[in-house]
mmCIF file of C-alpha atoms in Angstrom:
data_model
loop_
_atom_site.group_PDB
_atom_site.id
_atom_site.type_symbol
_atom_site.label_atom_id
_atom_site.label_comp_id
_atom_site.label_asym_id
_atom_site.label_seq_id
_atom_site.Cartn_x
_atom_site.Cartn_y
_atom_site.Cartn_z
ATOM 1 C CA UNK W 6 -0.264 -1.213 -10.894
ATOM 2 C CA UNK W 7 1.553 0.781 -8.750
ATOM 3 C CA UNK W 8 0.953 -0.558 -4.421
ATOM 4 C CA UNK W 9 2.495 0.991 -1.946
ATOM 5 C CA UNK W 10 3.538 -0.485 1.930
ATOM 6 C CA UNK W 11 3.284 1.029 4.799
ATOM 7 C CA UNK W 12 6.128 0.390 7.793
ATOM 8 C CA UNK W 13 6.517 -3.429 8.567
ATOM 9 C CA UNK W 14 3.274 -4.321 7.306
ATOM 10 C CA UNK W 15 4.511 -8.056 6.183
ATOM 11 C CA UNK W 16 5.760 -8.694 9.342
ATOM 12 C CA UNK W 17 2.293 -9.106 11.093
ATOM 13 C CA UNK W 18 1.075 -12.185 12.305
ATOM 14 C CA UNK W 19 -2.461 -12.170 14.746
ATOM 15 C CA UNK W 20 -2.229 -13.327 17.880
ATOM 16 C CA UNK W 21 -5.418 -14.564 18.449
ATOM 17 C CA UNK W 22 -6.368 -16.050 21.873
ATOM 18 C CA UNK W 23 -3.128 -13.538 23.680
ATOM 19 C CA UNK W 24 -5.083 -10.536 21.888
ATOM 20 C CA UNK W 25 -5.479 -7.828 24.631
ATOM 21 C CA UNK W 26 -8.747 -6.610 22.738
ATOM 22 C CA UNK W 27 -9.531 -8.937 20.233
ATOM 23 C CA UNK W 28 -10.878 -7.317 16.532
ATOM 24 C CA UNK W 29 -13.865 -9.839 16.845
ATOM 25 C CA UNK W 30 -16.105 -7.611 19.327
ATOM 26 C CA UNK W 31 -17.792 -4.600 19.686
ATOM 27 C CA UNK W 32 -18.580 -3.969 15.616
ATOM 28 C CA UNK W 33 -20.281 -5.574 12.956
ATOM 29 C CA UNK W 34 -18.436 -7.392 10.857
ATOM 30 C CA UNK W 35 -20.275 -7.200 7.160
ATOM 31 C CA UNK W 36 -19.448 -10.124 5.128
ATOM 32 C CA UNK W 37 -19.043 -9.774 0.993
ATOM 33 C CA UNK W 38 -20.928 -11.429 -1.507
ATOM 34 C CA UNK W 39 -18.587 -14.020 -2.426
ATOM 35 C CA UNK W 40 -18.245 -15.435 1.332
ATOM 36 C CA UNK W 41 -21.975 -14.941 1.889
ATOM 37 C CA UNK W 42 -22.629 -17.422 -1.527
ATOM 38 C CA UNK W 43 -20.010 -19.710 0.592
ATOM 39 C CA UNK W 44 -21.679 -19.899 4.184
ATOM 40 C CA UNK W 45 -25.540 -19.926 1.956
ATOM 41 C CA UNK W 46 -24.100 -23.239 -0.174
ATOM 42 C CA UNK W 47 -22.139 -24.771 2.583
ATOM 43 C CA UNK W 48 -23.606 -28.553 3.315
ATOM 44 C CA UNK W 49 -20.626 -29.291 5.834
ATOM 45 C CA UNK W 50 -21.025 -29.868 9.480
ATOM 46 C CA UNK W 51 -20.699 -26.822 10.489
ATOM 47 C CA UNK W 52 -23.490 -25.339 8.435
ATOM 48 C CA UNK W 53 -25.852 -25.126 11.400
ATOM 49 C CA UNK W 54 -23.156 -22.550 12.852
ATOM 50 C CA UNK W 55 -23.591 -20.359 9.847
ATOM 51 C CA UNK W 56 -27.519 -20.786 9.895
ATOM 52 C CA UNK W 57 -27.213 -19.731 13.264
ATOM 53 C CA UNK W 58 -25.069 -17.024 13.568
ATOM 54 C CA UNK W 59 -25.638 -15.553 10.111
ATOM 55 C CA UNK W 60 -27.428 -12.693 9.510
ATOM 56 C CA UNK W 61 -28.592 -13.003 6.194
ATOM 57 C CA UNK W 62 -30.686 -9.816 5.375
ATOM 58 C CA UNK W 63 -27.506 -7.318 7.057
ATOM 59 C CA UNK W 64 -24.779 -9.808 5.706
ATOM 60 C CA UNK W 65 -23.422 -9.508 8.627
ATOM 61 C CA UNK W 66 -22.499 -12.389 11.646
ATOM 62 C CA UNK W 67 -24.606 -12.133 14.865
ATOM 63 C CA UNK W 68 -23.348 -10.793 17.725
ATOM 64 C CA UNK W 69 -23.805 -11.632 21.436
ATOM 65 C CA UNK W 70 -24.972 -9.403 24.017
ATOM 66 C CA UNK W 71 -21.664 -8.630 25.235
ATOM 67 C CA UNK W 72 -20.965 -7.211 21.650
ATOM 68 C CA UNK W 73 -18.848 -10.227 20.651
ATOM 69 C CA UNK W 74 -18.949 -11.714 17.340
ATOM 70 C CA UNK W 75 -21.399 -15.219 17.389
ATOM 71 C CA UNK W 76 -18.061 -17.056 15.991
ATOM 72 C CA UNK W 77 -16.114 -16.477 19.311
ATOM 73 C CA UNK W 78 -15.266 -18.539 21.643
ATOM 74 C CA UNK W 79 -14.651 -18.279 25.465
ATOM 75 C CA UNK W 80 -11.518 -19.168 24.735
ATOM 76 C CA UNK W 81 -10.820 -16.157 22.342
ATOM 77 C CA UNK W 82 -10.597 -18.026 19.287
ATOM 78 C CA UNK W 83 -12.220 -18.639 16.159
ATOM 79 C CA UNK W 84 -15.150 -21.447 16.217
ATOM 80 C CA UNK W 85 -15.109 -20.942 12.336
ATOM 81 C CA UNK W 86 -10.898 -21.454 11.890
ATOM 82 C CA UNK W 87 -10.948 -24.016 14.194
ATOM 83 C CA UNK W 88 -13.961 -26.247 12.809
ATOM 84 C CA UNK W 89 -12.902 -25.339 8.984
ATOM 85 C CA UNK W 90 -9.625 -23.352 8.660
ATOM 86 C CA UNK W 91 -8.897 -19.806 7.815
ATOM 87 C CA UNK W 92 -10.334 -20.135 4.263
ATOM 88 C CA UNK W 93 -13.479 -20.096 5.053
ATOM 89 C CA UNK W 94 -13.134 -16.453 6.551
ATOM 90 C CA UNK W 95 -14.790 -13.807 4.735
ATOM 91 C CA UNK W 96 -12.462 -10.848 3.147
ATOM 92 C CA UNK W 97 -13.191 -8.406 5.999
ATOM 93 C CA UNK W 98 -11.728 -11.207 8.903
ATOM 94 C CA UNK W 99 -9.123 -12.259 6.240
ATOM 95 C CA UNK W 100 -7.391 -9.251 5.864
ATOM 96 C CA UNK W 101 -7.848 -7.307 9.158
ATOM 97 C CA UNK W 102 -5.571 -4.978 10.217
ATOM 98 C CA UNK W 103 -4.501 -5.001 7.128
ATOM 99 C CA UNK W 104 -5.995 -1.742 4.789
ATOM 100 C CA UNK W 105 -6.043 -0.747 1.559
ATOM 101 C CA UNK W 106 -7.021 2.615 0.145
ATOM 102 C CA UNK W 107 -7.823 2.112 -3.638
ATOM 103 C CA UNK W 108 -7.205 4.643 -6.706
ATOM 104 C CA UNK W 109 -6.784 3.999 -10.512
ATOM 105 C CA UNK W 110 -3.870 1.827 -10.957
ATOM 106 C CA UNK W 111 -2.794 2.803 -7.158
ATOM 107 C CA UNK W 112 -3.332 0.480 -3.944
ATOM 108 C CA UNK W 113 -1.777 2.002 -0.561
ATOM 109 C CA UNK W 114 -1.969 -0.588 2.301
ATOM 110 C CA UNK W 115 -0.974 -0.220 5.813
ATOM 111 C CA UNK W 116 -1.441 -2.217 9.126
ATOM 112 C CA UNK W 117 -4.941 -0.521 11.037
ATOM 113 C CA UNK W 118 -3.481 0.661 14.687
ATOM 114 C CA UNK W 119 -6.986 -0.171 15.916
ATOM 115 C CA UNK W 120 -5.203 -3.665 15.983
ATOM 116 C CA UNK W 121 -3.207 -3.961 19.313
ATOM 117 C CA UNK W 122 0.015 -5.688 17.934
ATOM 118 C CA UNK W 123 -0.179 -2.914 15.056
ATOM 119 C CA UNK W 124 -0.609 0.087 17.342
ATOM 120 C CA UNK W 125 2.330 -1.621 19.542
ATOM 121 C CA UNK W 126 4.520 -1.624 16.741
ATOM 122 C CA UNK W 127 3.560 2.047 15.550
ATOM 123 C CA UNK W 128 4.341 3.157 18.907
ATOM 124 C CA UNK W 129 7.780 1.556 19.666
ATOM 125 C CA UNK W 130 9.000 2.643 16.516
ATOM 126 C CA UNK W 131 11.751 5.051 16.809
ATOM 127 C CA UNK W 132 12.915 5.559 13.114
ATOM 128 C CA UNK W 133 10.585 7.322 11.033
ATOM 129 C CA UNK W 134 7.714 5.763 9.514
ATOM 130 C CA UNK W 135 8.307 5.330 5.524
ATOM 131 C CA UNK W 136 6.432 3.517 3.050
ATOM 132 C CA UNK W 137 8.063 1.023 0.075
ATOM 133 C CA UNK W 138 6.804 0.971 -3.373
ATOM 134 C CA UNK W 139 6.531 -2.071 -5.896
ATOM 135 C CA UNK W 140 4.949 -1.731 -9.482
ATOM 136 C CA UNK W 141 3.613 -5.353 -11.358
ATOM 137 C CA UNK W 142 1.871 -5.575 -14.258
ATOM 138 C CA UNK W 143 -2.019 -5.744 -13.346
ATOM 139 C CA UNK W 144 -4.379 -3.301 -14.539
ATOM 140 C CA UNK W 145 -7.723 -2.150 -14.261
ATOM 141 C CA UNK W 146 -10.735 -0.158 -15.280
ATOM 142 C CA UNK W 147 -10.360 3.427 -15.337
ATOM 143 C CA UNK W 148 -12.372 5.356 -12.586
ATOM 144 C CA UNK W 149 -15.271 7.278 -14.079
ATOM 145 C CA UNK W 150 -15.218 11.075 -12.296
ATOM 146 C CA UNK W 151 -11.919 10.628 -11.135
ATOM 147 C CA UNK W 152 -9.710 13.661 -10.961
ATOM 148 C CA UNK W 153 -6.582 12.223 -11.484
ATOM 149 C CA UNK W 154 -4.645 15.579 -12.009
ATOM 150 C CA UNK W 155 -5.833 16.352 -8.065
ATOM 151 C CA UNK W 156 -4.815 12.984 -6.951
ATOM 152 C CA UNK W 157 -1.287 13.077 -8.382
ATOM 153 C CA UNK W 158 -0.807 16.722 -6.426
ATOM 154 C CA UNK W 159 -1.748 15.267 -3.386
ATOM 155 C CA UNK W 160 0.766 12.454 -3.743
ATOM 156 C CA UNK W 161 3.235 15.261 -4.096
ATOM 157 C CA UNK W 162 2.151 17.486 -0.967
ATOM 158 C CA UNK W 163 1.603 14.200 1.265
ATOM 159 C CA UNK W 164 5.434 13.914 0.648
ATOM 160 C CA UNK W 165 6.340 17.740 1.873
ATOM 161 C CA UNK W 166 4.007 17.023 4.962
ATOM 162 C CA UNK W 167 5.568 14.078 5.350
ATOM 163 C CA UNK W 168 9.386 16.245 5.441
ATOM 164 C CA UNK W 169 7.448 18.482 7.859
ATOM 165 C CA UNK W 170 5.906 16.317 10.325
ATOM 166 C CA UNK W 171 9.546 13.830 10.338
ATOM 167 C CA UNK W 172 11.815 17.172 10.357
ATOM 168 C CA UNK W 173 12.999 16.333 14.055
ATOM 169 C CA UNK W 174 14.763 19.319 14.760
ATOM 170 C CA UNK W 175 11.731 21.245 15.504
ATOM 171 C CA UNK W 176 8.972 20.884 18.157
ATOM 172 C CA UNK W 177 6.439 19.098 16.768
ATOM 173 C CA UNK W 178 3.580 21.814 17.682
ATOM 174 C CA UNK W 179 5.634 23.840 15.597
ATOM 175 C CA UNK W 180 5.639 20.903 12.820
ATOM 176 C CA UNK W 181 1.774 20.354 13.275
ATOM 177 C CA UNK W 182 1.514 23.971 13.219
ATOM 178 C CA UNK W 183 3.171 24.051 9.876
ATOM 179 C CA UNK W 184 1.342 21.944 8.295
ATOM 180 C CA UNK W 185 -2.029 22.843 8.867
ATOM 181 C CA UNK W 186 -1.589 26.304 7.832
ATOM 182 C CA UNK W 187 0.197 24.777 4.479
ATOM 183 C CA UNK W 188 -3.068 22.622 3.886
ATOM 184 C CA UNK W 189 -5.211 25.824 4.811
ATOM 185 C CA UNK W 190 -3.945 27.817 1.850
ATOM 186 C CA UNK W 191 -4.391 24.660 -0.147
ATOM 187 C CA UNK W 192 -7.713 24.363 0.617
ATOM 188 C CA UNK W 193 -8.188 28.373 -0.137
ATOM 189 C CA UNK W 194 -6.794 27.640 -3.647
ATOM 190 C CA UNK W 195 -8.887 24.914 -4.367
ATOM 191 C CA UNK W 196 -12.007 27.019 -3.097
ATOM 192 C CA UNK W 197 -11.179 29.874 -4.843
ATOM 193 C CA UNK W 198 -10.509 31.877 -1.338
ATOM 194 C CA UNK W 199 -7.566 33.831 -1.235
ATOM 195 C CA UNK W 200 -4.580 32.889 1.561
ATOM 196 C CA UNK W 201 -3.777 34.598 4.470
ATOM 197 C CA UNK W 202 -1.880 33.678 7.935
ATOM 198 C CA UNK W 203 -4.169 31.895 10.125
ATOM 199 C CA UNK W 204 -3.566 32.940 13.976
ATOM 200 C CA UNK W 205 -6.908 31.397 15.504
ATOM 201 C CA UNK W 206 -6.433 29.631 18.379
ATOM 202 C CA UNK W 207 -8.487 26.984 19.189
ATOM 203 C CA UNK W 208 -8.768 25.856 23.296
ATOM 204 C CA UNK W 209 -7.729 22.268 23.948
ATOM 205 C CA UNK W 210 -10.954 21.480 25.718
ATOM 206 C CA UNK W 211 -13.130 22.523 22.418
ATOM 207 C CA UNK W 212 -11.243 20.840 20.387
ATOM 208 C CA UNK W 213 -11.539 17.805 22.772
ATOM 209 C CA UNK W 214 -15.233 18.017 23.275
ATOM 210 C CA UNK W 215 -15.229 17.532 19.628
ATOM 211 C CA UNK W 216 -14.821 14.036 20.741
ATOM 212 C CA UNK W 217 -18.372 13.463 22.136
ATOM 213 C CA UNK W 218 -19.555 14.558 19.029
ATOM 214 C CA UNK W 219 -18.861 10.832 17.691
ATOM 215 C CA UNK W 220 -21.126 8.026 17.924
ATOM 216 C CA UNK W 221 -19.715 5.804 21.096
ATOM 217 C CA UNK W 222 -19.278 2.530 19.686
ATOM 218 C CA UNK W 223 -17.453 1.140 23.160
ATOM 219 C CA UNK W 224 -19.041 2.376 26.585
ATOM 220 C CA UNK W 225 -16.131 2.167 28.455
ATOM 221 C CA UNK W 226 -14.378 4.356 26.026
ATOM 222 C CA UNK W 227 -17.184 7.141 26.323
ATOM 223 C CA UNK W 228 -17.143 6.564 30.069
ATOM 224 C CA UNK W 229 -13.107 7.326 29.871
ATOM 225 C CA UNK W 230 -13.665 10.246 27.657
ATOM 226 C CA UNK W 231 -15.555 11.977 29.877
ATOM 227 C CA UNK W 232 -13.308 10.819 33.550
ATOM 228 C CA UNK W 233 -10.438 12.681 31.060
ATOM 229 C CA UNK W 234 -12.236 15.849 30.774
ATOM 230 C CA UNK W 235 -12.538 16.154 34.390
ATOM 231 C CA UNK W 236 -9.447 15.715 34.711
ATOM 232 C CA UNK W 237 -7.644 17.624 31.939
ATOM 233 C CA UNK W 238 -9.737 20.845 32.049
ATOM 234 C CA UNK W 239 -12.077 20.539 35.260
ATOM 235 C CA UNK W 240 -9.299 22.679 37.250
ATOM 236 C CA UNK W 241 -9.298 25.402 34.833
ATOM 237 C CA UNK W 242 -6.474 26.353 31.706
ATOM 238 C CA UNK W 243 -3.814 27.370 33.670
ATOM 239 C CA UNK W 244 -3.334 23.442 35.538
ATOM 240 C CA UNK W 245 -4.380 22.201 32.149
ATOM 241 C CA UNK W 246 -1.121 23.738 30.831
ATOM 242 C CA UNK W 247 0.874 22.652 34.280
ATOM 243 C CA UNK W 248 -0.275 18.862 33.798
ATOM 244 C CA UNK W 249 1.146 19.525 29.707
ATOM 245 C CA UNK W 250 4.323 20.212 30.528
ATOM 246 C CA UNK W 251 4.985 17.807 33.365
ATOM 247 C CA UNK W 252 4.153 14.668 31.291
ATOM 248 C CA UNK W 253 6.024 16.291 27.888
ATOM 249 C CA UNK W 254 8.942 16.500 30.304
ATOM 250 C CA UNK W 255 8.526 12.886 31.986
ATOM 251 C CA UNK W 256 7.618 11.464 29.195
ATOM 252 C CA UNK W 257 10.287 12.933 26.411
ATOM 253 C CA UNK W 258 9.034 10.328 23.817
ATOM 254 C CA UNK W 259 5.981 11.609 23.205
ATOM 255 C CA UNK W 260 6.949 13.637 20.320
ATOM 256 C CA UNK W 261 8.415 10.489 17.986
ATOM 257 C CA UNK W 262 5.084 8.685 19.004
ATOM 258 C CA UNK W 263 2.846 11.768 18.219
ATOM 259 C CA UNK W 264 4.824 11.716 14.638
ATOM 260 C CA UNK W 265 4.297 8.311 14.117
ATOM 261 C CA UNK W 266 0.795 8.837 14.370
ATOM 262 C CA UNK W 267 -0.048 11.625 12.289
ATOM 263 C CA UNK W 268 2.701 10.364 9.526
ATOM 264 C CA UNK W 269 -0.027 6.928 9.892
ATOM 265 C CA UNK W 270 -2.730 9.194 9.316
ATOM 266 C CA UNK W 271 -1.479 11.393 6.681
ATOM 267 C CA UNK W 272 -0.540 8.432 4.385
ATOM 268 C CA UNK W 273 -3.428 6.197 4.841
ATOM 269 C CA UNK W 274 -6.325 9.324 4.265
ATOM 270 C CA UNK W 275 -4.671 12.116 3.004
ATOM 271 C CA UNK W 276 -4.743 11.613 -0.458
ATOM 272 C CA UNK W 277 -8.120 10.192 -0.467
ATOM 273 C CA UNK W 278 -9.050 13.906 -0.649
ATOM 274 C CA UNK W 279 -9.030 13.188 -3.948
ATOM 275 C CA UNK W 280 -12.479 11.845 -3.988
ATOM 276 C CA UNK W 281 -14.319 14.909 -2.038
ATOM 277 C CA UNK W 282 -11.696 17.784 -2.191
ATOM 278 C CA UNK W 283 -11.429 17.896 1.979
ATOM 279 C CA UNK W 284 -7.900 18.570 1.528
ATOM 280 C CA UNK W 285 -7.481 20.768 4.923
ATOM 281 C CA UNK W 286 -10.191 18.258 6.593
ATOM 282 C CA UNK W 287 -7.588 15.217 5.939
ATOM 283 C CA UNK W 288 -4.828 16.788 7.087
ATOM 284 C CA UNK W 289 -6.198 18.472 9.949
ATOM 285 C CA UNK W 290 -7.674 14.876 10.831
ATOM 286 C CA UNK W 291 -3.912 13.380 11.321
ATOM 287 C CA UNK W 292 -3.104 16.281 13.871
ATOM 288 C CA UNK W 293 -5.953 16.109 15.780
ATOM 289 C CA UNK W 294 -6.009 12.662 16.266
ATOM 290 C CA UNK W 295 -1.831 12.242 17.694
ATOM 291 C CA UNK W 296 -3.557 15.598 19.927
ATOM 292 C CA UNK W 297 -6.160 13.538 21.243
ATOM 293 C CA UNK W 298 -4.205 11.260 21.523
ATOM 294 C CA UNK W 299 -1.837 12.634 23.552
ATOM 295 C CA UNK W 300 -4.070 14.137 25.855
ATOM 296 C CA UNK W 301 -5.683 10.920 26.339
ATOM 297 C CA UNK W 302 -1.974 9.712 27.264
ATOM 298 C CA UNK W 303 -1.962 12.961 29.653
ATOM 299 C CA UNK W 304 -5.542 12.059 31.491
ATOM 300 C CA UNK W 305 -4.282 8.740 31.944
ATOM 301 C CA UNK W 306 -0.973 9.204 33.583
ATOM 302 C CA UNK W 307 -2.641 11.496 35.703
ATOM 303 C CA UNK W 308 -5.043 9.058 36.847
ATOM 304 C CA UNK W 309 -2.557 6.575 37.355
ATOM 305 C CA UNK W 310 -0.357 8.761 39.114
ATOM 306 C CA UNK W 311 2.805 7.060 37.394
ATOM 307 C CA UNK W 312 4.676 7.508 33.744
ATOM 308 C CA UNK W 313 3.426 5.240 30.966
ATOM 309 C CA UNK W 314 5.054 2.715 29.111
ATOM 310 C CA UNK W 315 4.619 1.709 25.025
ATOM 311 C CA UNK W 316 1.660 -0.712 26.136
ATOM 312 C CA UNK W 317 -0.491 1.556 28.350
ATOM 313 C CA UNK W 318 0.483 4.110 25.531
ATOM 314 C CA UNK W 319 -0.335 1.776 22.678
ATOM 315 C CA UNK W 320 -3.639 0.725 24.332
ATOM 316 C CA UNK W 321 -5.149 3.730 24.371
ATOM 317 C CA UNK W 322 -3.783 4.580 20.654
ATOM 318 C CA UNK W 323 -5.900 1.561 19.092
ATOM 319 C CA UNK W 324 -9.032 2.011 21.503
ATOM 320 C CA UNK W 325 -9.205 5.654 19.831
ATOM 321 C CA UNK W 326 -8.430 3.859 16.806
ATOM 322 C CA UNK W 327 -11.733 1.876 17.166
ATOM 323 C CA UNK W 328 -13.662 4.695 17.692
ATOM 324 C CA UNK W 329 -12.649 6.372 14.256
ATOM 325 C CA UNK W 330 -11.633 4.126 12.218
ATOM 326 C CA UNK W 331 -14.619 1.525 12.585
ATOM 327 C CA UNK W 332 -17.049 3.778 11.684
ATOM 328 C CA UNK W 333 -17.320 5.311 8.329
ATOM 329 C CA UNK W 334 -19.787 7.925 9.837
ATOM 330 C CA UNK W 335 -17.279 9.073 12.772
ATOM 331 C CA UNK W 336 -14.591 9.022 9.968
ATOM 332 C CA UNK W 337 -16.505 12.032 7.964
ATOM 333 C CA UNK W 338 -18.375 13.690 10.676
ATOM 334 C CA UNK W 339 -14.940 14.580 12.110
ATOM 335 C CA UNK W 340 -13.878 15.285 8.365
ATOM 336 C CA UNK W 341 -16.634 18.198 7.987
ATOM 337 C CA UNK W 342 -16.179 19.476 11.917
ATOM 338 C CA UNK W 343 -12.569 19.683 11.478
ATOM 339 C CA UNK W 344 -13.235 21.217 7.913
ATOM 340 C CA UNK W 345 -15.285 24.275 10.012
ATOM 341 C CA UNK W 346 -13.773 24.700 13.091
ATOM 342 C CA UNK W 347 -9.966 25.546 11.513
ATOM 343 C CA UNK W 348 -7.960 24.071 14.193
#
């Protein structure tokens, strides 16, 4: 089998109680059949915790009101760790941040930037982002309905998109540009459309608003969505462009950090495409986001009235993060919007 690394993703180790924005709040945390036979047989002293804060029918853990995971304590750690060890943890806690995007005789894992040390390390990352690539001996079952000949292509393109979006000697507009007209003519060939050059221009703010769309998993997040798009685009296009420029030129990092981000994106989804054809959708879904992104990073300096640093940047990176990647639903609704609206 052939598994594939992105970045430094061995060098992780949680945090825990110092976690800015700990992973064990604000979601549900589903628990798979193997733990779930654990907690159900467990006759140790801490099985009135799982009776308790066990949801059974959901296979899920409980959470409090405030969103937090029943298992957490006030002192931001784990009451399950602590009373049994990290063994007992079921295989969503156990691995988190780390990912892994499955295909026949294939495993790609990288580090989830929804995780604050992850995101941290994404954005202070100045050499490109690359992935390594080991091949052992296991095997499995072949994938029934898999097109493999598909998959293999995309494994190919996701490297050219990866040459485009790292080729530093052009602005990266003109790199995300690039790319999503590449992936547009793709996505023609696979449709049976024929290609052309694609000059639609899409306005910022409608490509933001696309945004609100989403299901809000965090209020505050929602609440800062909206205090953003007052004050990106409630003074009208021309001071939207003004604001643009002025952080691009105070902040003269953003482009490496807007890379990084789509390079993240492109290698963890991209070739998932695979399994639904949404070949433009995918791509298109890794430049949006470091757009967002950015103009999140814009909103924010603006309302701080002061340049950013890697934390305030990396903050916001994994609380968007959170908002996509923890919800399977967001993940394809912005698949098919992004699919129709050509950005």
């Amino acid at each position: 089998m052939i598994k594939r690394y992105l970045g430094d993703y061995y060098n992780f180790t949680c945090i825990a109680d110092r976690c800015p924005a700990t992973c064990c709040s604000g979601w549900a945390i589903e628990i798979d059949d193997d733990a779930l036979e654990y907690y159900r047989s467990y006759n140790g002293e801490c099985k009135e915790l799982f009776d308790k804060n066990i949801d059974w029918k959901e296979q899920t853990f409980r959470q409090k009101e405030n969103g937090d995971c029943a298992f957490l304590r006030e002192d931001g750690l784990c009451e399950m760790i602590c009373a049994i060890g990290e063994g007992a943890l079921c295989m969503t806690c156990g691995r988190y941040p780390r990912h892994m995007e499955e295909f026949p005789n294939v495993r790609e894992f990288s580090l989830s930037v929804s995780c604050p040390v992850a995101a941290n390390k994404l954005i202070k990352q100045k050499e490109k982002l690359t992935y390594t690539e080991e091949e052992d001996s296991e095997t499995e079952e072949i994938y029934e309905d898999f097109n493999m000949a598909i998959y293999q292509k995309l494994v190919i393109l996701r490297e050219h998109i990866f040459r485009i979006l790292q080729n530093r000697d052009i602005p990266f507009s003109q790199r995300s540009r690039e790319v999503l007209d590449m992936m547009k003519n793709v996505q023609n060939s696979i449709d049976g459309f024929e290609n052309e050059k694609y000059e639609r221009h899409i306005q910022p703010e409608t490509l933001f608003s696309l945004l609100f769309r989403l299901e809000p998993l965090e209020k505050n997040f929602r609440r800062f969505l909206y205090e953003a798009k007052h004050i990106l685009f409630g003074n009208g296009e021309e001071y939207f462009y003004e604001i643009e420029s002025e952080f691009e030129m105070l902040h003269p990092e953003w482009e490496i950090r807007c890379e990084q981000i789509s390079v993240y994106f492109i290698y963890t989804y991209f070739c998932g495409a695979a399994y639904d054809d949404y070949v433009y959708a995918m791509a298109a879904q890794a430049v949006y986001n470091a757009y967002m992104i950015k103009l999140l990073w814009i909103a924010k300096w603006k309302e701080k009235k002061e340049c950013l640093d890697s934390e305030k940047m990396a903050e916001i990176l994994y609380k968007y993060s959170r908002e996509l990647e923890h919800s399977n639903e967001n993940m394809i609704l912005l698949e098919q919007m992004l699919d129709s609206v050509e950005a």
